[in-house]
XYZ file of C-alpha atoms in Angstrom:
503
model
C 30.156 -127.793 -16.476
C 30.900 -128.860 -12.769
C 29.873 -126.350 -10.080
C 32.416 -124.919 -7.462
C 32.587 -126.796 -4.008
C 32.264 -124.014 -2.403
C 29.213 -122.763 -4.405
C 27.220 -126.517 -4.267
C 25.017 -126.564 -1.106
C 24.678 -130.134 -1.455
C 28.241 -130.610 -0.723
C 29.279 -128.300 1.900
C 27.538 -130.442 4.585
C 29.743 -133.430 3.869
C 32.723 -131.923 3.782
C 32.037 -130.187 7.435
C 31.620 -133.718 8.757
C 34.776 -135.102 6.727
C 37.135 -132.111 8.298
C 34.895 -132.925 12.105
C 35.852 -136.709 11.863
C 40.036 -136.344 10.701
C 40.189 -133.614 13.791
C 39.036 -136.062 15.981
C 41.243 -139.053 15.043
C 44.182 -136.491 15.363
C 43.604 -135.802 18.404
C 43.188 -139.191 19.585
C 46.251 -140.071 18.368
C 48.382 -137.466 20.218
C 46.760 -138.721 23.464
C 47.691 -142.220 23.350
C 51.341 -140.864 23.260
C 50.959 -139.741 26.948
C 51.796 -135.662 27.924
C 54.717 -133.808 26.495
C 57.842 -133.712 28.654
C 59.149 -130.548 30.021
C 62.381 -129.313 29.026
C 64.935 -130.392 31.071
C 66.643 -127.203 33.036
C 69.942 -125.693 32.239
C 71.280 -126.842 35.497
C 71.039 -130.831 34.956
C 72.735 -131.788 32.248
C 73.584 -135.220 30.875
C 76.998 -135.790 29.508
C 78.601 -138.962 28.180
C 81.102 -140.300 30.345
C 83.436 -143.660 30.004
C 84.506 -145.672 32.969
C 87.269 -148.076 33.299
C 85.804 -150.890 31.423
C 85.623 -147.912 28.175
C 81.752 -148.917 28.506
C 80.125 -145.929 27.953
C 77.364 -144.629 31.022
C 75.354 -141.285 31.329
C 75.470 -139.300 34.677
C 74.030 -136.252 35.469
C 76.363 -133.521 36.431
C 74.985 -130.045 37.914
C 75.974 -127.130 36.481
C 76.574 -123.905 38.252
C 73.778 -121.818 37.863
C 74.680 -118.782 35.328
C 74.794 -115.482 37.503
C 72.318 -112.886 36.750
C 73.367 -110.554 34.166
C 74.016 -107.067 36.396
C 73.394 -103.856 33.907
C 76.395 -101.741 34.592
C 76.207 -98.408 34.790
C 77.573 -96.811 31.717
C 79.258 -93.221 32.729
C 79.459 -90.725 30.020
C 82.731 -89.436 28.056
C 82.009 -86.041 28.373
C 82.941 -84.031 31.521
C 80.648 -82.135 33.196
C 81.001 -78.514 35.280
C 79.826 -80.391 37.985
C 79.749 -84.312 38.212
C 77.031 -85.768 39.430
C 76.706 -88.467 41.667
C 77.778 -91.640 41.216
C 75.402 -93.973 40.913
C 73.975 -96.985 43.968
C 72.037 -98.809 41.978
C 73.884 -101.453 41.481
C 75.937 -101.331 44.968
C 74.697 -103.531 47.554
C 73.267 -102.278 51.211
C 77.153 -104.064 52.693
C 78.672 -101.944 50.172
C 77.311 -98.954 51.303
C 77.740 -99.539 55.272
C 82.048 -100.369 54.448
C 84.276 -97.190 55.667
C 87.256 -96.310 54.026
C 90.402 -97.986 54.710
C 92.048 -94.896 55.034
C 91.022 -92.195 57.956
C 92.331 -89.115 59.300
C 93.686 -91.563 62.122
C 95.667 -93.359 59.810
C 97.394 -90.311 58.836
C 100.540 -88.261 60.134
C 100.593 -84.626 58.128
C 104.641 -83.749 58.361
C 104.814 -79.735 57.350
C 108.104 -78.356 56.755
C 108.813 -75.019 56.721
C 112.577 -72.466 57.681
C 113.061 -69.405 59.224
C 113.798 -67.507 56.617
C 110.470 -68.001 55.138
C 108.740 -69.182 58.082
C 106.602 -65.826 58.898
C 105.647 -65.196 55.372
C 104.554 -68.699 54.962
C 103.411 -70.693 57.976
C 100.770 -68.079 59.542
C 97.445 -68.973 56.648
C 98.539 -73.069 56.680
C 97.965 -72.327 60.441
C 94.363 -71.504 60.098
C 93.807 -73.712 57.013
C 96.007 -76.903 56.587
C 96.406 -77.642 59.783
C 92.640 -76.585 60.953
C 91.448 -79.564 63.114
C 88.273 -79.406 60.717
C 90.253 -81.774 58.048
C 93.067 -83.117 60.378
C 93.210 -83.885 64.607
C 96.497 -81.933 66.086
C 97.221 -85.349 67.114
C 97.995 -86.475 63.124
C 100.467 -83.733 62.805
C 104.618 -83.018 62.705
C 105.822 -79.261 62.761
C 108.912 -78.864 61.548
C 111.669 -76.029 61.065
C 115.038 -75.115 61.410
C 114.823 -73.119 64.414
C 111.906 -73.940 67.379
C 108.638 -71.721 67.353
C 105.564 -71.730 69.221
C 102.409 -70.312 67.362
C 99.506 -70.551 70.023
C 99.031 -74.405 70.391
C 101.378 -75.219 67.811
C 105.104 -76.395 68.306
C 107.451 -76.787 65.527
C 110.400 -78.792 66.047
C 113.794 -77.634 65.613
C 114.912 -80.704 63.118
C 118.773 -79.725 63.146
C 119.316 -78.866 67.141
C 120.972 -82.441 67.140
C 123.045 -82.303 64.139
C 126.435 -83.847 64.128
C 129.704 -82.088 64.615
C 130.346 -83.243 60.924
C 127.234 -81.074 59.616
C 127.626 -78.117 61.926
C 131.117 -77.756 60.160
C 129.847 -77.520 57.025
C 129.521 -74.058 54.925
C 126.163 -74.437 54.695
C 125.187 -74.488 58.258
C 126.099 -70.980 58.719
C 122.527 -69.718 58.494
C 121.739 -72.004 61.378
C 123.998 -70.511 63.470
C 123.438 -66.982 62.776
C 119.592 -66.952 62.921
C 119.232 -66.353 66.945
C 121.521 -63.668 66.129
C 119.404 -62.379 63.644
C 116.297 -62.177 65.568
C 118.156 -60.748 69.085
C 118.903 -57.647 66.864
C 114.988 -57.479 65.978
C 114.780 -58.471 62.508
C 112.258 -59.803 60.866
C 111.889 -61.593 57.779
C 108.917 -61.173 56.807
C 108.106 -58.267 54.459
C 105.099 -56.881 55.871
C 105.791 -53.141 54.972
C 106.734 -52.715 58.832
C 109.701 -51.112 60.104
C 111.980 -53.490 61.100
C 111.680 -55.854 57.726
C 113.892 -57.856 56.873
C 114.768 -60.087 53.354
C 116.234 -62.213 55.774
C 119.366 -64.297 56.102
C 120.867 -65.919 52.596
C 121.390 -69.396 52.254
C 118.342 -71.040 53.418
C 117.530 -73.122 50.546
C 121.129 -74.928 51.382
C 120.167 -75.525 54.713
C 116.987 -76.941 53.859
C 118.515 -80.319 52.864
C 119.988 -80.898 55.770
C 116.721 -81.389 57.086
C 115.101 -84.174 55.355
C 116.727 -87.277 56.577
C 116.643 -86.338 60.501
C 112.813 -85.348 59.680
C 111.930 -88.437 58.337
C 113.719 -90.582 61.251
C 111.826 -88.466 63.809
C 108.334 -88.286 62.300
C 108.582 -92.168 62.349
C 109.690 -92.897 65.629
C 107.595 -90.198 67.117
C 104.313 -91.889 64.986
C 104.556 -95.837 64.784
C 101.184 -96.320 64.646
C 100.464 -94.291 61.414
C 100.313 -95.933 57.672
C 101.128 -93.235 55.594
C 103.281 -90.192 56.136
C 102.226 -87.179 54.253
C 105.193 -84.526 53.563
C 103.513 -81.103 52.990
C 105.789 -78.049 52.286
C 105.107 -74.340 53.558
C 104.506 -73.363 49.585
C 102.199 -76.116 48.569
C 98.863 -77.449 49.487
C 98.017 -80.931 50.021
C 94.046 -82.265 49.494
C 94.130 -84.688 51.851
C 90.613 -86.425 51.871
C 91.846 -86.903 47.759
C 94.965 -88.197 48.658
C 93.263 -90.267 51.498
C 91.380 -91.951 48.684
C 94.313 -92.915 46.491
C 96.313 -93.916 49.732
C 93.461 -97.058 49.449
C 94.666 -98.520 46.927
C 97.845 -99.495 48.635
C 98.809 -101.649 51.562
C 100.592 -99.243 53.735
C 102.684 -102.723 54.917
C 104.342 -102.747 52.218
C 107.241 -100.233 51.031
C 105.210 -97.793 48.862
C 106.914 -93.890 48.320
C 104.552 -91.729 46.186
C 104.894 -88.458 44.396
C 105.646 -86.443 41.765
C 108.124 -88.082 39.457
C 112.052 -86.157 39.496
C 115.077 -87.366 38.727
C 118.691 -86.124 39.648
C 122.173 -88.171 39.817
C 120.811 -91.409 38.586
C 117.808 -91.921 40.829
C 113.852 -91.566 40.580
C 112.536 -89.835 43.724
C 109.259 -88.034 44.726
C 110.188 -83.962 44.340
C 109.540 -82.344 47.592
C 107.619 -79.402 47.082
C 104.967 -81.545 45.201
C 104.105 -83.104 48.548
C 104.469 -86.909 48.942
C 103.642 -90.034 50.547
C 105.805 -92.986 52.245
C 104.048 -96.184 54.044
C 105.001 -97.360 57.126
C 106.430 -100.289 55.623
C 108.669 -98.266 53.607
C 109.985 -96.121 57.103
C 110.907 -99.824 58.607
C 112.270 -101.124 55.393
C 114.882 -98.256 55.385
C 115.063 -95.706 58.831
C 113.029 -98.417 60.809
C 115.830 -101.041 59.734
C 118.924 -98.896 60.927
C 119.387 -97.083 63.723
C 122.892 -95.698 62.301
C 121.358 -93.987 58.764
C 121.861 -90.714 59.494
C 125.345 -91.054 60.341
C 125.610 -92.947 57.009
C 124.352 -90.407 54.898
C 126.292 -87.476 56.358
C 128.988 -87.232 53.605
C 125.842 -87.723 51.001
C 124.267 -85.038 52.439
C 126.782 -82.446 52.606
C 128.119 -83.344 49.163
C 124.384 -82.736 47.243
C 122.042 -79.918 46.522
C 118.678 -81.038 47.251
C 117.082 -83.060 50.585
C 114.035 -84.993 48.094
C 116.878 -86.007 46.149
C 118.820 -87.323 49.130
C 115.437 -88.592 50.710
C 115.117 -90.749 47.857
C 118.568 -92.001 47.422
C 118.748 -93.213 50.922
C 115.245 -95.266 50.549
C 116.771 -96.382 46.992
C 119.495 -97.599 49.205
C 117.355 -99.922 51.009
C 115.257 -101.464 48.422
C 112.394 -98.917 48.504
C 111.618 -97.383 45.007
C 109.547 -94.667 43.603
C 106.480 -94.809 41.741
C 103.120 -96.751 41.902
C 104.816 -99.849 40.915
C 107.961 -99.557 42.698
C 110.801 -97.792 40.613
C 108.202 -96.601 37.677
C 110.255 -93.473 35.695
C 106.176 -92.578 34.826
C 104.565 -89.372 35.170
C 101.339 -89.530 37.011
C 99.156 -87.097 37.768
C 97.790 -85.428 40.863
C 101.020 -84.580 42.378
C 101.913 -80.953 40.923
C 105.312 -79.306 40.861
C 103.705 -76.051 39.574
C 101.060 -73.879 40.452
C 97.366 -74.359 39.383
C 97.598 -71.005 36.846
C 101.119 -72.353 35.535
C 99.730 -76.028 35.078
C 98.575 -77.533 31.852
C 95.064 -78.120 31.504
C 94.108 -80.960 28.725
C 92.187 -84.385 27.961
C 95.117 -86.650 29.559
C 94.404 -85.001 33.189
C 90.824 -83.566 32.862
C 88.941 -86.068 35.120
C 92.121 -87.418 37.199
C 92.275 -86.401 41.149
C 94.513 -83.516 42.077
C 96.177 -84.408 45.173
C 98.425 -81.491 45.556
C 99.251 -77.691 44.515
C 103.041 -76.722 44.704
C 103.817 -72.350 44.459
C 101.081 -71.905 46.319
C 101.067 -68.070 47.653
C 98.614 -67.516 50.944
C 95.779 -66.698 48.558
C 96.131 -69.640 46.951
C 96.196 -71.747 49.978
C 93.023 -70.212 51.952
C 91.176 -70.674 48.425
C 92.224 -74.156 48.467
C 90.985 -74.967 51.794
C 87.575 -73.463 51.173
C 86.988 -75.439 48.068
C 88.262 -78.831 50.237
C 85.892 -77.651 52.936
C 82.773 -77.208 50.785
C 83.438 -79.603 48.566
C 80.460 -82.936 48.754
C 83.161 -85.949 48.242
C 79.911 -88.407 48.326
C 78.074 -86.841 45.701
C 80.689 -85.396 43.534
C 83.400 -88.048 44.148
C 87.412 -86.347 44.676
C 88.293 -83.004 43.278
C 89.940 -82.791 39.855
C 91.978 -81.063 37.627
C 88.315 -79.837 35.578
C 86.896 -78.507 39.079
C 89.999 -76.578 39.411
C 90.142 -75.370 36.168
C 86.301 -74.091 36.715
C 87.289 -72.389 40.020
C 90.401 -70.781 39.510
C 91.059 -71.006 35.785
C 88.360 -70.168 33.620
C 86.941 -67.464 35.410
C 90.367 -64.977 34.289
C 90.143 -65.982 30.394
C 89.476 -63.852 28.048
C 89.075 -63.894 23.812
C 92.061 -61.723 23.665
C 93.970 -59.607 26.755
C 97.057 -57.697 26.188
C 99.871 -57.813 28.518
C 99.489 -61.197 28.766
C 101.414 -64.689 28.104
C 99.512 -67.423 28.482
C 102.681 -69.707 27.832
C 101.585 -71.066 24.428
C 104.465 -73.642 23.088
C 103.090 -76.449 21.205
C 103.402 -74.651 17.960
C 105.767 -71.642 17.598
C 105.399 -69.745 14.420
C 108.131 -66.599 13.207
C 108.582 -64.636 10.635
C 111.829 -66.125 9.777
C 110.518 -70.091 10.373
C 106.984 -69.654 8.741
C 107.623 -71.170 5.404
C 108.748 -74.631 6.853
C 106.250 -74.905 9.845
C 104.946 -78.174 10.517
C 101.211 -77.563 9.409
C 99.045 -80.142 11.828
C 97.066 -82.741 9.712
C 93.413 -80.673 11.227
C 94.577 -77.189 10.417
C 91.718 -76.258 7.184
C 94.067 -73.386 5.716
C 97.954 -73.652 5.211
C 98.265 -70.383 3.852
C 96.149 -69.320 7.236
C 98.530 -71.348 9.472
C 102.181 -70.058 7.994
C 100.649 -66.207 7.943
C 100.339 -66.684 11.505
C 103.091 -64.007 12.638
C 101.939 -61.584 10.992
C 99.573 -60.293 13.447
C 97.206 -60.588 16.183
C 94.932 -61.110 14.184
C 96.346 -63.667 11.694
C 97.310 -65.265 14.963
C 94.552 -65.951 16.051
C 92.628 -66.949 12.974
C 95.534 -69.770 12.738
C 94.694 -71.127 15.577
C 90.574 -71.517 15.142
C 92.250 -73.013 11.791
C 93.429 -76.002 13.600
C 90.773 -78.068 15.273
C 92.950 -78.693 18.387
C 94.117 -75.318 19.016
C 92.316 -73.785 22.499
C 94.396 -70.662 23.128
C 97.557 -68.671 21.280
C 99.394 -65.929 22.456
C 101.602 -62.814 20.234
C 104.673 -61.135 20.476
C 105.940 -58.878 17.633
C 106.397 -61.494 14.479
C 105.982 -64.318 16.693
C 102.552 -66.684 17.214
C 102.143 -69.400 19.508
C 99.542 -71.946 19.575
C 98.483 -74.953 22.122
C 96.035 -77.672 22.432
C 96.469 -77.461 26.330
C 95.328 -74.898 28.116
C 97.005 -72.965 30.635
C 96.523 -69.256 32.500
C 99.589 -67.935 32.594
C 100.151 -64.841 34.010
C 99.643 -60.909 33.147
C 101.666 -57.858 33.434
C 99.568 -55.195 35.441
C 99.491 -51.319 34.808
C 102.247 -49.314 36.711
C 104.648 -52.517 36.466
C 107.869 -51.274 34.845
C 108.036 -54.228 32.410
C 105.783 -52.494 30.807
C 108.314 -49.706 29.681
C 110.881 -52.076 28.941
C 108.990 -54.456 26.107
C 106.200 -54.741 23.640
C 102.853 -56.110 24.770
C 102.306 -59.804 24.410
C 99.349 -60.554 23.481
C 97.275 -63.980 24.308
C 93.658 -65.557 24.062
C 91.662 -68.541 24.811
C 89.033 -70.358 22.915
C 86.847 -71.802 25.909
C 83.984 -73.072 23.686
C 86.392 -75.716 22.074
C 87.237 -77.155 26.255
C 83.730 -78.611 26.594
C 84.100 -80.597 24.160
C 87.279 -82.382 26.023
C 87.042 -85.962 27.226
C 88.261 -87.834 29.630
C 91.244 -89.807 28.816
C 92.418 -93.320 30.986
């Protein structure tokens, strides 16, 4: 029988020199071909081409080097309490070193404000607003319906040159009886001081008569500014915010920003909202003609309310509401209502507020001091979240009576419970249609439905929301409270951090 190879140790010293001598020829071999070639690079590449003759030829073409791929910075879903910085990684040292496009120069803050309101409104804007901390004295336009002079500040008496055709009209009347008013030492202010006053009636009509002369002043008193920025004596305007969005557009052209309202046909920017009109929108329309006022006079007198007027007039001449000139859209940052009457939800949760309308004094100086603490490089603009963790969540509660938080997505009676709508996510149905029967079974119907973040009880009725909202209470002493059963609301705050931010 044949031994192994492997165990005859005759053989193993042949084969060593077999496997030696077949290395070697390899080897040889290889070298004769000359060295390997490197690979030819990415950026020279040779591609067929034909000439005239058809004849086929290769030339060598240089591609454009690929850029290098950039990691972006991926930004999470979920909102924070308090957003953190944005990150530089990525943006270059030229980046960094570029100043906005849009300054406190660029600016012109027009405040409106009346008599009739004037000394219960104007006095905290005074100290706030108009503090030369966010904007130079310089940048702003006072302006009333009768002349005033608080300390360094003048406000402009927008209807001492009004026509003989407005001065006839009804609603002019308060004009002329105001210096009466105040020579027999009345004063409308309500300050629980003898001599108090509601003061005169009819204000509100003589408020429209203001708008149009206002505008036509502000812009040939400022025609160097870019934007004009209409701020009302009840509303707040953040104006580094607004500064921000103002970027975005070339003040040139004929851009009119606001909150969206409609009356008689036309889109316009509501007033007390606060708004913003280019400069190229002021020469496309009072810049263009000298004679608009007169125009507009019968317009004027014949409707109810100056936005609406405002932005019929610019409709007139070819400027148009909206972001994208004549957009019916609702955008947010512009508010008609107050922060604790404003829904709070996914949709606006990480969008900029830009403005507060119903703002009382309180409301205003609390404003300011958020604006003025606020770190706009770290934390980037304020938003609806940071002023729902300011001056929203602090007052909710699991249940409060005496209380309506305005709940109205769902609305759930005794007499409609059998055919409620019952949402896809609520787990019980039974749960959900036995909702007006109490406070309780309220509020177990709405931690039955996984959208549902506050509800709110009155008698036999239960209504639930997937927004949030304050609302407002009904204190002890208040005679409301002898005249109607308690409502009852609550809030399920857990279920808000959860919210994300919507485009």
């Amino acid at each position: 029988m044949l031994k192994a190879f492997y165990k005859d140790n005759r053989m193993v010293p042949l084969g060593l020199m077999l496997l030696t001598i077949i290395i070697f020829i390899y080897h040889f071999e290889l070298d004769r071909q000359g060295p390997t070639l490197p690979l030819v690079p990415d950026a020279l590449v040779a591609e067929p081409q034909k000439d005239a003759g058809s004849t086929t030829r290769t030339t060598t073409t240089i591609k454009e080097p690929e850029k290098e791929a950039v990691e972006k910075p991926v930004h999470s879903a979920v909102p924070s309490k308090t957003p953190s910085a944005p990150s530089t990684h990525h943006i270059s040292h030229a980046q960094q070193q570029q100043t906005p496009s849009i300054t406190g120069d660029d600016i012109v803050l027009v405040f409106k404000s009346g008599a009739s309101a004037f000394w219960k409104r104007v006095p905290i804007h005074l100290a706030t607003t108009l503090s030369p901390a966010r904007i130079s004295p310089d940048n702003v336009l006072l302006y009333s319906d009768q002349a005033e002079t608080v300390g360094p500040w003048e406000f402009i008496d927008v209807l001492a040159n009004s026509s003989e055709k407005v001065r006839q009209s009804q609603d002019f009347v308060p004009y002329l009886q105001q210096q009466d008013f105040d020579d027999r030492q009345n004063y409308a202010e309500l300050s629980n001081v003898p001599g108090d006053s509601p003061g005169l009636s009819g204000g509100w009509k003589l408020d429209r008569l203001k708008w149009l002369p206002m505008i036509k002043h502000a812009g040939e008193a400022k025609p160097n500014a870019k934007w004009y920025i209409f701020n009302e004596d009840d509303s707040f305007v953040f104006l580094r915010n607004l500064e921000r969005h103002l970027e975005k557009f070339n003040h040139e052209e004929p851009w009119y920003l606001g909150s969206l309202a409609w009356n008689n046909g036309i889109y316009f920017a509501h007033g007390g909202s606060g708004f913003a009109l280019s400069r190229g929108a002021w020469m496309k329309s009072f810049g263009q003609d000298p004679d608009i006022l007169e125009k507009f006079e019968s317009y004027t007198v014949q409707h109810s309310f100056g936005d609406h007027i405002l932005g019929h007039v610019l409709h007139e001449y070819g400027v148009e509401f909206g972001e994208t000139h004549g957009d019916s859209r609702f955008t947010y940052g512009f508010n008609p209502e107050a922060h604790w009457s404003t829904w709070y939800e996914p949709a606006n949760w990480c969008k900029p507020v830009y403005s507060w309308h119903h703002t009382h004094g309180r409301d205003v100086a609390r404003f300011y001091n958020l604006e003025q603490s606020w770190d706009f490089e770290k934390r980037g603009p304020i938003r609806y979240r940071d002023i729902f963790n300011e001056f929203v969540a602090p007052y909710l509660r699991e249940r409060v009576e005496w209380w309506d938080n305005w709940s109205s997505k769902h609305d759930i009676r005794s007499n409609t419970a059998e055919k409620a709508e019952v949402p896809d996510t609520v787990k019980s149905a039974d749960t959900w249609r036995s909702a007006w029967k109490s406070v309780d079974a309220c509020e177990a119907a709405c931690k039955s439905w996984a959208q549902c973040v506050q509800w709110s009880y009155y008698e036999d009725r239960c209504k639930m929301d997937s927004m949030m909202l304050l609302g407002s209470g009904i204190p002890p002493g208040d005679s409301r409270r002898e005249t109607s059963l308690p409502w009852t609301s609550g809030w399920l705050k857990r279920r808000v951090e959860n919210w994300e931010c919507q485009e």
